PDB file of C-alpha atoms in Angstrom:
ATOM      1  CA  GLY A  22      39.498  41.832  27.818  1.00 52.00           C
ATOM      2  CA  SER A  23      36.011  44.322  28.357  1.00 49.00           C
ATOM      3  CA  THR A  24      34.871  47.832  28.718  1.00 50.00           C
ATOM      4  CA  PRO A  25      34.337  47.715  32.483  1.00 54.00           C
ATOM      5  CA  GLY A  26      30.592  47.397  32.896  1.00 55.00           C
ATOM      6  CA  CYS A  27      30.005  45.900  28.976  1.00 52.00           C
ATOM      7  CA  PRO A  28      29.367  42.082  29.180  1.00 48.00           C
ATOM      8  CA  SER A  29      33.333  40.538  27.570  1.00 47.00           C
ATOM      9  CA  LEU A  30      32.764  38.605  23.821  1.00 46.00           C
ATOM     10  CA  HIS A  31      32.444  35.098  25.408  1.00 46.00           C
ATOM     11  CA  ARG A  32      29.345  35.965  26.742  1.00 46.00           C
ATOM     12  CA  ILE A  33      28.456  37.871  23.928  1.00 43.00           C
ATOM     13  CA  ARG A  34      28.204  34.573  21.873  1.00 52.00           C
ATOM     14  CA  SER A  35      26.850  32.414  24.278  1.00 53.00           C
ATOM     15  CA  ASP A  36      23.470  34.224  25.321  1.00 57.00           C
ATOM     16  CA  ARG A  37      22.905  34.503  21.055  1.00 59.00           C
ATOM     17  CA  ALA A  38      23.254  31.452  20.862  1.00 58.00           C
ATOM     18  CA  ALA A  39      21.519  30.537  23.441  1.00 58.00           C
ATOM     19  CA  ILE A  40      18.183  32.974  21.899  1.00 54.00           C
ATOM     20  CA  LEU A  41      19.310  30.948  18.705  1.00 56.00           C
ATOM     21  CA  ALA A  42      18.862  27.442  20.373  1.00 56.00           C
ATOM     22  CA  ARG A  43      14.738  29.387  21.517  1.00 56.00           C
ATOM     23  CA  MET A  44      13.898  30.477  17.523  1.00 57.00           C
ATOM     24  CA  VAL A  45      15.220  27.490  16.083  1.00 59.00           C
ATOM     25  CA  SER A  46      12.765  25.023  17.211  1.00 63.00           C
ATOM     26  CA  PRO A  47      12.618  21.093  16.424  1.00 77.00           C
ATOM     27  CA  ALA A  48      10.650  19.698  13.771  1.00 83.00           C
ATOM     28  CA  PRO A  49       7.725  18.743  14.578  1.00 87.00           C
ATOM     29  CA  LYS A  50       7.377  14.601  15.196  1.00 94.00           C
ATOM     30  CA  LYS A  51       4.612  12.444  12.365  1.00 96.00           C
ATOM     31  CA  LEU A  52       2.440   9.533  12.995  1.00 97.00           C
ATOM     32  CA  PHE A  53       1.446   7.529  10.340  1.00 97.00           C
ATOM     33  CA  LEU A  54      -2.315   6.592  10.185  1.00 98.00           C
ATOM     34  CA  ILE A  55      -2.075   3.985   8.598  1.00 97.00           C
ATOM     35  CA  ASP A  56      -5.436   2.608   7.290  1.00 97.00           C
ATOM     36  CA  ALA A  57      -4.861  -1.018   6.980  1.00 97.00           C
ATOM     37  CA  MET A  58      -7.887  -2.898   4.333  1.00 95.00           C
ATOM     38  CA  GLY A  59      -7.084   0.106   1.922  1.00 94.00           C
ATOM     39  CA  PHE A  60      -3.105  -1.568   1.643  1.00 95.00           C
ATOM     40  CA  VAL A  61      -4.456  -5.838   2.054  1.00 96.00           C
ATOM     41  CA  PHE A  62      -7.150  -4.635  -0.599  1.00 94.00           C
ATOM     42  CA  ARG A  63      -3.689  -3.124  -3.043  1.00 93.00           C
ATOM     43  CA  ALA A  64      -2.142  -6.042  -2.520  1.00 94.00           C
ATOM     44  CA  PHE A  65      -4.380  -8.826  -2.770  1.00 94.00           C
ATOM     45  CA  TYR A  66      -5.960  -7.613  -6.715  1.00 92.00           C
ATOM     46  CA  ALA A  67      -2.612  -6.150  -7.590  1.00 90.00           C
ATOM     47  CA  PRO A  68      -1.424  -7.473 -10.592  1.00 86.00           C
ATOM     48  CA  MET A  69       0.959 -10.588  -9.644  1.00 85.00           C
ATOM     49  CA  GLY A  70       0.999 -14.515  -9.480  1.00 83.00           C
ATOM     50  CA  ARG A  71      -0.741 -16.358  -6.679  1.00 83.00           C
ATOM     51  CA  LEU A  72       2.195 -17.143  -3.456  1.00 89.00           C
ATOM     52  CA  ASN A  73       1.103 -20.046  -1.423  1.00 90.00           C
ATOM     53  CA  SER A  74       2.539 -21.558   1.460  1.00 89.00           C
ATOM     54  CA  PRO A  75       4.166 -24.789   1.262  1.00 90.00           C
ATOM     55  CA  THR A  76       1.207 -25.825   2.451  1.00 90.00           C
ATOM     56  CA  GLY A  77      -1.367 -23.977  -0.252  1.00 89.00           C
ATOM     57  CA  ILE A  78      -2.679 -21.129   2.261  1.00 89.00           C
ATOM     58  CA  PRO A  79      -2.816 -17.989  -0.284  1.00 93.00           C
ATOM     59  CA  THR A  80       0.016 -15.158   1.433  1.00 95.00           C
ATOM     60  CA  LYS A  81      -0.097 -12.756  -1.235  1.00 96.00           C
ATOM     61  CA  VAL A  82      -1.744 -10.315   0.912  1.00 96.00           C
ATOM     62  CA  PRO A  83       0.898 -10.762   3.685  1.00 96.00           C
ATOM     63  CA  TYR A  84       3.778 -10.502   1.561  1.00 96.00           C
ATOM     64  CA  LEU A  85       2.917  -7.385  -0.871  1.00 95.00           C
ATOM     65  CA  PHE A  86       1.490  -5.933   2.422  1.00 96.00           C
ATOM     66  CA  GLY A  87       4.601  -6.246   3.682  1.00 96.00           C
ATOM     67  CA  ASN A  88       6.571  -4.454   1.399  1.00 94.00           C
ATOM     68  CA  MET A  89       4.300  -2.058   1.753  1.00 94.00           C
ATOM     69  CA  VAL A  90       5.090  -1.059   4.394  1.00 95.00           C
ATOM     70  CA  ARG A  91       8.444  -1.245   5.135  1.00 94.00           C
ATOM     71  CA  LYS A  92       9.264   0.503   1.743  1.00 93.00           C
ATOM     72  CA  LEU A  93       6.603   2.880   3.338  1.00 93.00           C
ATOM     73  CA  LEU A  94       8.168   2.955   7.198  1.00 94.00           C
ATOM     74  CA  LYS A  95      12.026   3.466   5.561  1.00 93.00           C
ATOM     75  CA  ASP A  96      11.011   6.269   3.205  1.00 91.00           C
ATOM     76  CA  ALA A  97       9.298   9.015   5.466  1.00 93.00           C
ATOM     77  CA  GLN A  98      11.120   7.405   8.566  1.00 94.00           C
ATOM     78  CA  PRO A  99       7.734   9.101  10.938  1.00 95.00           C
ATOM     79  CA  GLU A 100       8.285   9.095  14.916  1.00 95.00           C
ATOM     80  CA  TYR A 101       4.965   6.896  15.653  1.00 96.00           C
ATOM     81  CA  VAL A 102       2.442   4.479  13.489  1.00 96.00           C
ATOM     82  CA  ALA A 103      -0.675   3.319  14.298  1.00 96.00           C
ATOM     83  CA  VAL A 104      -1.709   0.218  11.704  1.00 97.00           C
ATOM     84  CA  VAL A 105      -6.187   0.567  11.045  1.00 97.00           C
ATOM     85  CA  PHE A 106      -8.237  -2.600  10.783  1.00 96.00           C
ATOM     86  CA  ASP A 107     -11.732  -2.779  10.229  1.00 92.00           C
ATOM     87  CA  PRO A 108     -13.149  -4.562  13.090  1.00 89.00           C
ATOM     88  CA  PRO A 109     -14.781  -8.532  13.152  1.00 84.00           C
ATOM     89  CA  GLY A 110     -18.916  -8.077  13.011  1.00 77.00           C
ATOM     90  CA  PRO A 111     -21.481  -5.147  12.664  1.00 72.00           C
ATOM     91  CA  THR A 112     -20.841  -1.804  13.711  1.00 73.00           C
ATOM     92  CA  PHE A 113     -22.705   1.647  15.559  1.00 71.00           C
ATOM     93  CA  ARG A 114     -23.246   1.885  11.378  1.00 72.00           C
ATOM     94  CA  ASP A 115     -25.345  -1.004  11.096  1.00 65.00           C
ATOM     95  CA  LYS A 116     -27.392  -0.793  13.508  1.00 70.00           C
ATOM     96  CA  LEU A 117     -28.573   2.979  12.783  1.00 67.00           C
ATOM     97  CA  PHE A 118     -29.633   1.668   8.874  1.00 65.00           C
ATOM     98  CA  ALA A 119     -30.097  -1.967   8.611  1.00 61.00           C
ATOM     99  CA  ASP A 120     -28.801  -1.905   4.728  1.00 60.00           C
ATOM    100  CA  TYR A 121     -25.882  -0.012   5.295  1.00 60.00           C
ATOM    101  CA  LYS A 122     -23.580  -1.730   3.123  1.00 61.00           C
ATOM    102  CA  ALA A 123     -26.630  -4.450   1.933  1.00 52.00           C
ATOM    103  CA  GLU A 124     -25.420  -4.252  -1.934  1.00 63.00           C
ATOM    104  CA  ARG A 125     -21.487  -4.604  -0.957  1.00 67.00           C
ATOM    105  CA  ALA A 126     -20.320  -7.897  -2.026  1.00 72.00           C
ATOM    106  CA  PRO A 127     -18.360 -10.233   0.432  1.00 79.00           C
ATOM    107  CA  MET A 128     -15.294 -10.475   0.651  1.00 85.00           C
ATOM    108  CA  PRO A 129     -13.392 -13.122  -1.010  1.00 90.00           C
ATOM    109  CA  GLU A 130     -12.944 -16.122   1.236  1.00 91.00           C
ATOM    110  CA  ASP A 131      -9.143 -16.342  -0.557  1.00 91.00           C
ATOM    111  CA  LEU A 132      -8.575 -13.066   1.399  1.00 93.00           C
ATOM    112  CA  ALA A 133     -10.371 -13.545   3.855  1.00 92.00           C
ATOM    113  CA  GLN A 134      -8.580 -16.669   4.776  1.00 93.00           C
ATOM    114  CA  GLN A 135      -4.692 -13.556   4.269  1.00 95.00           C
ATOM    115  CA  LEU A 136      -6.393 -11.757   7.710  1.00 95.00           C
ATOM    116  CA  PRO A 137      -4.489 -13.550  10.173  1.00 95.00           C
ATOM    117  CA  LEU A 138      -1.255 -13.425   8.504  1.00 96.00           C
ATOM    118  CA  VAL A 139      -1.456 -10.177   7.877  1.00 97.00           C
ATOM    119  CA  ARG A 140      -2.056  -9.066  11.707  1.00 96.00           C
ATOM    120  CA  ARG A 141       0.621 -11.635  12.735  1.00 96.00           C
ATOM    121  CA  LEU A 142       3.326  -9.637  10.259  1.00 96.00           C
ATOM    122  CA  CYS A 143       2.387  -6.397  11.511  1.00 96.00           C
ATOM    123  CA  GLN A 144       3.758  -8.250  15.032  1.00 95.00           C
ATOM    124  CA  ALA A 145       6.229  -9.495  13.989  1.00 95.00           C
ATOM    125  CA  LEU A 146       7.165  -6.397  12.613  1.00 94.00           C
ATOM    126  CA  CYS A 147       6.417  -4.745  16.384  1.00 94.00           C
ATOM    127  CA  LEU A 148       4.218  -2.246  14.353  1.00 96.00           C
ATOM    128  CA  PRO A 149       0.849  -1.463  16.469  1.00 95.00           C
ATOM    129  CA  THR A 150      -1.853  -2.568  15.567  1.00 96.00           C
ATOM    130  CA  ILE A 151      -5.321  -0.727  16.638  1.00 96.00           C
ATOM    131  CA  GLU A 152      -8.766  -1.930  15.761  1.00 94.00           C
ATOM    132  CA  ALA A 153     -12.303  -0.525  17.869  1.00 93.00           C
ATOM    133  CA  PRO A 154     -15.615  -3.434  18.187  1.00 91.00           C
ATOM    134  CA  GLY A 155     -18.170  -1.758  17.128  1.00 91.00           C
ATOM    135  CA  TYR A 156     -16.616   0.673  14.443  1.00 92.00           C
ATOM    136  CA  GLU A 157     -15.754   1.184  10.788  1.00 92.00           C
ATOM    137  CA  ALA A 158     -10.804   1.795  10.940  1.00 94.00           C
ATOM    138  CA  ASP A 159     -12.080   5.377   9.493  1.00 94.00           C
ATOM    139  CA  ASP A 160     -13.998   6.567  13.025  1.00 94.00           C
ATOM    140  CA  VAL A 161     -10.664   5.246  14.473  1.00 95.00           C
ATOM    141  CA  ILE A 162      -8.739   6.518  11.785  1.00 97.00           C
ATOM    142  CA  GLY A 163      -9.845  10.060  12.716  1.00 96.00           C
ATOM    143  CA  ALA A 164      -9.879   9.599  16.846  1.00 96.00           C
ATOM    144  CA  LEU A 165      -6.916   9.201  16.527  1.00 97.00           C
ATOM    145  CA  SER A 166      -5.860  12.437  13.984  1.00 96.00           C
ATOM    146  CA  ARG A 167      -7.660  14.356  16.257  1.00 95.00           C
ATOM    147  CA  GLN A 168      -6.036  13.479  19.439  1.00 96.00           C
ATOM    148  CA  GLY A 169      -2.476  13.410  17.553  1.00 96.00           C
ATOM    149  CA  GLU A 170      -2.906  16.664  16.253  1.00 95.00           C
ATOM    150  CA  ARG A 171      -3.876  18.574  19.699  1.00 94.00           C
ATOM    151  CA  ARG A 172      -0.876  16.787  20.958  1.00 95.00           C
ATOM    152  CA  GLY A 173       1.519  18.506  18.265  1.00 94.00           C
ATOM    153  CA  LEU A 174       2.020  15.848  15.499  1.00 96.00           C
ATOM    154  CA  ASP A 175       1.712  16.556  11.817  1.00 97.00           C
ATOM    155  CA  ILE A 176      -0.788  13.653  10.943  1.00 97.00           C
ATOM    156  CA  PHE A 177      -0.127  11.326   8.119  1.00 98.00           C
ATOM    157  CA  ILE A 178      -3.374   9.648   6.866  1.00 98.00           C
ATOM    158  CA  VAL A 179      -1.654   6.152   4.346  1.00 97.00           C
ATOM    159  CA  THR A 180      -5.208   5.447   2.703  1.00 96.00           C
ATOM    160  CA  SER A 181      -6.182   6.386  -1.468  1.00 92.00           C
ATOM    161  CA  ASP A 182      -9.722   5.942   0.411  1.00 92.00           C
ATOM    162  CA  LYS A 183     -11.198   9.406  -0.702  1.00 93.00           C
ATOM    163  CA  ASP A 184     -13.529   9.491   1.687  1.00 93.00           C
ATOM    164  CA  LEU A 185     -10.915  10.037   4.207  1.00 95.00           C
ATOM    165  CA  MET A 186      -9.541  13.773   2.751  1.00 96.00           C
ATOM    166  CA  GLN A 187     -12.916  15.104   4.922  1.00 96.00           C
ATOM    167  CA  LEU A 188      -9.794  14.533   7.734  1.00 96.00           C
ATOM    168  CA  VAL A 189      -7.498  17.020   5.868  1.00 96.00           C
ATOM    169  CA  GLY A 190      -6.264  20.587   7.497  1.00 95.00           C
ATOM    170  CA  GLY A 191      -4.626  21.945   9.930  1.00 94.00           C
ATOM    171  CA  ARG A 192      -1.821  19.593  11.129  1.00 95.00           C
ATOM    172  CA  VAL A 193      -3.467  16.518   9.260  1.00 97.00           C
ATOM    173  CA  ARG A 194      -2.906  15.694   5.869  1.00 97.00           C
ATOM    174  CA  LEU A 195      -3.129  12.106   4.184  1.00 97.00           C
ATOM    175  CA  LEU A 196      -0.581  10.565   2.504  1.00 96.00           C
ATOM    176  CA  ARG A 197      -1.211   8.445  -0.675  1.00 93.00           C
ATOM    177  CA  PRO A 198       0.863   6.094  -2.162  1.00 87.00           C
ATOM    178  CA  GLY A 199       1.801   5.258  -5.074  1.00 81.00           C
ATOM    179  CA  GLN A 200      -0.357   3.367  -7.840  1.00 73.00           C
ATOM    180  CA  GLY A 201       2.186   1.126  -9.572  1.00 65.00           C
ATOM    181  CA  ALA A 202       6.277   0.941 -10.272  1.00 64.00           C
ATOM    182  CA  GLY A 203       7.897   4.550  -9.937  1.00 68.00           C
ATOM    183  CA  LYS A 204       4.906   6.259  -9.268  1.00 76.00           C
ATOM    184  CA  GLN A 205       5.786   9.352  -5.942  1.00 85.00           C
ATOM    185  CA  ASP A 206       3.582   9.097  -3.479  1.00 88.00           C
ATOM    186  CA  LEU A 207       1.184  12.059  -3.153  1.00 92.00           C
ATOM    187  CA  VAL A 208       0.551  14.036  -0.137  1.00 95.00           C
ATOM    188  CA  VAL A 209      -3.015  15.607   0.110  1.00 95.00           C
ATOM    189  CA  ASP A 210      -3.102  18.903   1.962  1.00 95.00           C
ATOM    190  CA  ALA A 211      -6.239  21.151   2.451  1.00 95.00           C
ATOM    191  CA  ALA A 212      -5.897  23.245  -0.897  1.00 95.00           C
ATOM    192  CA  LYS A 213      -5.357  19.538  -2.666  1.00 96.00           C
ATOM    193  CA  VAL A 214      -8.256  18.312  -2.060  1.00 96.00           C
ATOM    194  CA  GLU A 215      -9.920  21.280  -2.932  1.00 95.00           C
ATOM    195  CA  GLU A 216      -8.426  20.471  -6.475  1.00 95.00           C
ATOM    196  CA  LEU A 217      -9.209  16.892  -6.685  1.00 94.00           C
ATOM    197  CA  MET A 218     -12.073  16.897  -5.581  1.00 94.00           C
ATOM    198  CA  GLY A 219     -14.412  20.668  -6.898  1.00 93.00           C
ATOM    199  CA  GLY A 220     -14.591  21.223  -2.898  1.00 94.00           C
ATOM    200  CA  PRO A 221     -13.247  22.381   0.146  1.00 94.00           C
ATOM    201  CA  PRO A 222     -12.842  19.014   2.712  1.00 95.00           C
ATOM    202  CA  GLU A 223     -15.503  19.725   5.155  1.00 94.00           C
ATOM    203  CA  LYS A 224     -17.336  19.738   1.917  1.00 94.00           C
ATOM    204  CA  VAL A 225     -15.852  15.766   0.378  1.00 95.00           C
ATOM    205  CA  PRO A 226     -19.388  14.017   2.271  1.00 91.00           C
ATOM    206  CA  GLU A 227     -21.524  16.331   0.749  1.00 93.00           C
ATOM    207  CA  ILE A 228     -19.995  15.792  -2.557  1.00 93.00           C
ATOM    208  CA  MET A 229     -19.416  11.678  -2.122  1.00 91.00           C
ATOM    209  CA  ALA A 230     -22.850  11.723  -1.558  1.00 88.00           C
ATOM    210  CA  LEU A 231     -22.840  13.129  -5.421  1.00 88.00           C
ATOM    211  CA  MET A 232     -21.335  10.881  -6.384  1.00 83.00           C
ATOM    212  CA  GLY A 233     -23.122   8.555  -5.014  1.00 74.00           C
ATOM    213  CA  ASP A 234     -20.523   6.850  -3.174  1.00 65.00           C
TER     214      ASP A 234
END
């Protein structure tokens, strides 16, 4: 029973449960933005013997790319994921500066052969792939990270590219995959950027320029 004019014990418990439910907000969902070419180059230069299909097509890159992506998704369990590629052809930077990346060596033919296989693998794994003509993958990752953050998502940029550290802050972090067997992935927040680069995220472009990159 209950005292007249006072709530019953059952009602008190129900009200308390409702208050606690409102206080405990669900954890934000995670969006993983994978720098595709970062994984591609890592797979290409991995210390592993050449792999070929029965018809002689090199397959080492899609094989190792698939292994890395599956491990990442199994370990982290993100709700959302996108694999972001550089588009073929020039970007808006080439129009602004004719010698942009002029000193960079062309992609090895052996690697270029395997890129279509990486894209087909992503399709087979039902992984969304994104590329924007005229824009590098870095530009697309930057835009998507800001859009995802505005929607309340926790953003993880999966890359070893130091340039992308300039995007870190708020809900945006960088996840640097572990290099080699037994190496742990490194999650980079704003404090870690300062430790690694000697300055905050917004100063990364200047720091990279001073380093000659």
